[in-house]
PDB file of C-alpha atoms in Angstrom:
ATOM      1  CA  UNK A 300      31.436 -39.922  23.147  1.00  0.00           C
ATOM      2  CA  UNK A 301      34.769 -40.918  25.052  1.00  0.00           C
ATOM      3  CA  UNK A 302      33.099 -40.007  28.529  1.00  0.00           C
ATOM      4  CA  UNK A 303      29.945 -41.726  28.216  1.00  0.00           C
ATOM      5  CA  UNK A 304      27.945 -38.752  29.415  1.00  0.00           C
ATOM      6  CA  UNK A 305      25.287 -36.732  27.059  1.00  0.00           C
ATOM      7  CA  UNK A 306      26.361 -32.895  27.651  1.00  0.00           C
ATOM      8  CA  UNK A 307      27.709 -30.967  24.938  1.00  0.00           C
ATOM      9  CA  UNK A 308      29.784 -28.707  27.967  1.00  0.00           C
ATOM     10  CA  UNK A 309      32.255 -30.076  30.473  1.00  0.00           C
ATOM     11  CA  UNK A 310      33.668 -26.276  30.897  1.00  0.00           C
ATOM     12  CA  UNK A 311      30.821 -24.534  32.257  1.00  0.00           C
ATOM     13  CA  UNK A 312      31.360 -23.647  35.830  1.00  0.00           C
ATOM     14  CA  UNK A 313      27.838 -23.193  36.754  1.00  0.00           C
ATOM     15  CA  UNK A 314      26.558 -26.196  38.254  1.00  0.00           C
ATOM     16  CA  UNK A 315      24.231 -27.673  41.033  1.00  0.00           C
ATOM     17  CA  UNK A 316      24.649 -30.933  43.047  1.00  0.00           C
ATOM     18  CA  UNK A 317      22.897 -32.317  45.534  1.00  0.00           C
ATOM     19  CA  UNK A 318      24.056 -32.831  48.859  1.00  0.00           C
ATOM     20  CA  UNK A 319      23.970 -36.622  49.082  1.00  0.00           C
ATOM     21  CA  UNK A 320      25.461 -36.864  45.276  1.00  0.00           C
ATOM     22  CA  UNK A 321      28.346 -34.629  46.539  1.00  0.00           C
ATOM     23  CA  UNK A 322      29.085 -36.539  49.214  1.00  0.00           C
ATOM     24  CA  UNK A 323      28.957 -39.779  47.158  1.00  0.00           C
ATOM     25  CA  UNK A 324      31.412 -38.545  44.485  1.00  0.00           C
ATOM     26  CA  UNK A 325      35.155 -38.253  45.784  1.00  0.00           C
ATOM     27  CA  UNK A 326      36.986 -36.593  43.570  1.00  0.00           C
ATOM     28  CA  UNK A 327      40.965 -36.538  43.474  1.00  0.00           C
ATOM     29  CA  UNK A 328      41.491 -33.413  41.505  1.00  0.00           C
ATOM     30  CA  UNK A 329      42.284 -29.900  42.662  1.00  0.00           C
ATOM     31  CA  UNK A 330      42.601 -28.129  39.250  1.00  0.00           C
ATOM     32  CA  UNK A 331      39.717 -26.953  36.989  1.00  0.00           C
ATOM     33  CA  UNK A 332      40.115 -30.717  35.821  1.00  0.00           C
ATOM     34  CA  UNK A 333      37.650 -30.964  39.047  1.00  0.00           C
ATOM     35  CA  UNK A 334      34.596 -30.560  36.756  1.00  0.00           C
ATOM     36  CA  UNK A 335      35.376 -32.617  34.316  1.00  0.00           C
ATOM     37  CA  UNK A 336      36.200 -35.268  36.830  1.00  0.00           C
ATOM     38  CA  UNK A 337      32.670 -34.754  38.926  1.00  0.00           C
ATOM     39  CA  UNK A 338      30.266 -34.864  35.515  1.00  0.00           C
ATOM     40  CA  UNK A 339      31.768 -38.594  34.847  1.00  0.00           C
ATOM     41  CA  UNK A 340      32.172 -39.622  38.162  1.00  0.00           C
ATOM     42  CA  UNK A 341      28.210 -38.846  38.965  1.00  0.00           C
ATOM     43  CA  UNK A 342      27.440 -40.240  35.627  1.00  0.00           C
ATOM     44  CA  UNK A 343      29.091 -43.528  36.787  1.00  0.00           C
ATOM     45  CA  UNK A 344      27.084 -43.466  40.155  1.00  0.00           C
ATOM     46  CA  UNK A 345      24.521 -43.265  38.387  1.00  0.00           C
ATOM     47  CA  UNK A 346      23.006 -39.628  38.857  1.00  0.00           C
ATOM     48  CA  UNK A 347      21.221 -37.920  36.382  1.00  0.00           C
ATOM     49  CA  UNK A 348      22.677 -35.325  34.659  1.00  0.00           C
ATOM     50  CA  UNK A 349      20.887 -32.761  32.693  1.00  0.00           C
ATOM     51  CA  UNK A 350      22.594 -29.729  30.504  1.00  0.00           C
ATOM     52  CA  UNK A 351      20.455 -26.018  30.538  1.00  0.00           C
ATOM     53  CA  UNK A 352      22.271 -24.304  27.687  1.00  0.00           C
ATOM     54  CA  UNK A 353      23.770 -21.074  28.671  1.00  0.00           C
ATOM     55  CA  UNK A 354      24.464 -18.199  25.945  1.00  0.00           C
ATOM     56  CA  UNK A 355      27.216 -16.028  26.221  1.00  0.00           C
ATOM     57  CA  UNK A 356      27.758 -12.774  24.184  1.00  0.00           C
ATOM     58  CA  UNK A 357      30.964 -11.576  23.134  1.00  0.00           C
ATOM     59  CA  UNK A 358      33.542  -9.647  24.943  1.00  0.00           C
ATOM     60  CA  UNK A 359      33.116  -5.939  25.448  1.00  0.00           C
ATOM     61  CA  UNK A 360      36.742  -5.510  26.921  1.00  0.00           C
ATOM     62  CA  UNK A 361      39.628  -7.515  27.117  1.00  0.00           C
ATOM     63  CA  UNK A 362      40.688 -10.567  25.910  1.00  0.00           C
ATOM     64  CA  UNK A 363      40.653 -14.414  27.514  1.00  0.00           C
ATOM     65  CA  UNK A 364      43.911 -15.427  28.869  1.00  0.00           C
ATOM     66  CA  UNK A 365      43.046 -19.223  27.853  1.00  0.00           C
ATOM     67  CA  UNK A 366      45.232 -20.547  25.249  1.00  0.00           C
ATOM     68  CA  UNK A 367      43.387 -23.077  23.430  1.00  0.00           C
ATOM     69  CA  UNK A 368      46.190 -24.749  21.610  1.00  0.00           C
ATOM     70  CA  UNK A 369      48.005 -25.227  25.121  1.00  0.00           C
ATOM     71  CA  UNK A 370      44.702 -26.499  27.501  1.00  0.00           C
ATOM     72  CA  UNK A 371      43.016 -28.305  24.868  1.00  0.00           C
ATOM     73  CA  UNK A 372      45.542 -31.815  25.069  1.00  0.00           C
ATOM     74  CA  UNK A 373      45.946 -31.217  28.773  1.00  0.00           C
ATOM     75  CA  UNK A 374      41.692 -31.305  28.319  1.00  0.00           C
ATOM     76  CA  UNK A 375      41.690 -34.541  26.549  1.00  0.00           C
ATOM     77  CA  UNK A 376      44.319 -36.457  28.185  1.00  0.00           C
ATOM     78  CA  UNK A 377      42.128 -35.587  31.237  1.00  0.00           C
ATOM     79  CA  UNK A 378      39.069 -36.706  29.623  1.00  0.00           C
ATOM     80  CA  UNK A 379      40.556 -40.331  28.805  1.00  0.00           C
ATOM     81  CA  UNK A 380      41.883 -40.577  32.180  1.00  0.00           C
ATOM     82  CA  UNK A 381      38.696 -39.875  33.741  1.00  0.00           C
ATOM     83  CA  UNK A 382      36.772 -41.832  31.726  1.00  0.00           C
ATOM     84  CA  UNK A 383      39.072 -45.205  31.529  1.00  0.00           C
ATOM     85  CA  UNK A 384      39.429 -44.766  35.353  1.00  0.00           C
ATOM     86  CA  UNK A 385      35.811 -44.733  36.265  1.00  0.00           C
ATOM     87  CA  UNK A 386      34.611 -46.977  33.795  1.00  0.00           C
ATOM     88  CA  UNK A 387      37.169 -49.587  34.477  1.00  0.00           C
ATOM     89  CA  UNK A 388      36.099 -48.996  39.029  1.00  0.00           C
ATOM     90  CA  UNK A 389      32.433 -49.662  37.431  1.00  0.00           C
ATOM     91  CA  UNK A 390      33.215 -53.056  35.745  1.00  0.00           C
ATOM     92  CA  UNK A 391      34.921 -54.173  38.874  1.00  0.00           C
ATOM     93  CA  UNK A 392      32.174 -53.597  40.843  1.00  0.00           C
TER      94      UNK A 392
END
């Protein structure tokens, strides 16, 4: 809801651009923070953007070195800077 943009995944690393949308989106991150940044971006060029579900199964060995409680904020803060910055360059435009 906060970013405007009708995917239920902003993690997935999977994802395919085309050439000309690529180099019409400039993004200004160089952390993961990079796809979360692109989705909104090209949903503010207005590019389409579709979501193929992906299914995962569970681990077989070893264990994910993500901490949820710690990347989660850092996730949303991101997500309401992203999405105030780009819609705010939109209404000046």
């Amino acid at each position: 809801i906060l970013s405007g943009v009708n995917i239920t995944d902003f993690t997935a690393n999977f994802r395919a651009i085309t050439k000309n949308a690529w180099k019409n989106i400039k993004t200004t991150e160089n952390s993961n923070s990079i796809l979360l940044e692109m989705i909104i971006l090209a949903k503010v060029k207005g590019y389409k953007i579709i979501e193929i579900p992906v299914m995962f199964k569970d681990r077989i060995h070893g264990e994910s070195k993500i901490n949820l409680a710690k990347e989660a904020p850092k996730f949303i803060l991101k997500l309401i800077k992203f999405s105030t910055k780009y819609r705010l360059l939109r209404m000046k435009e």
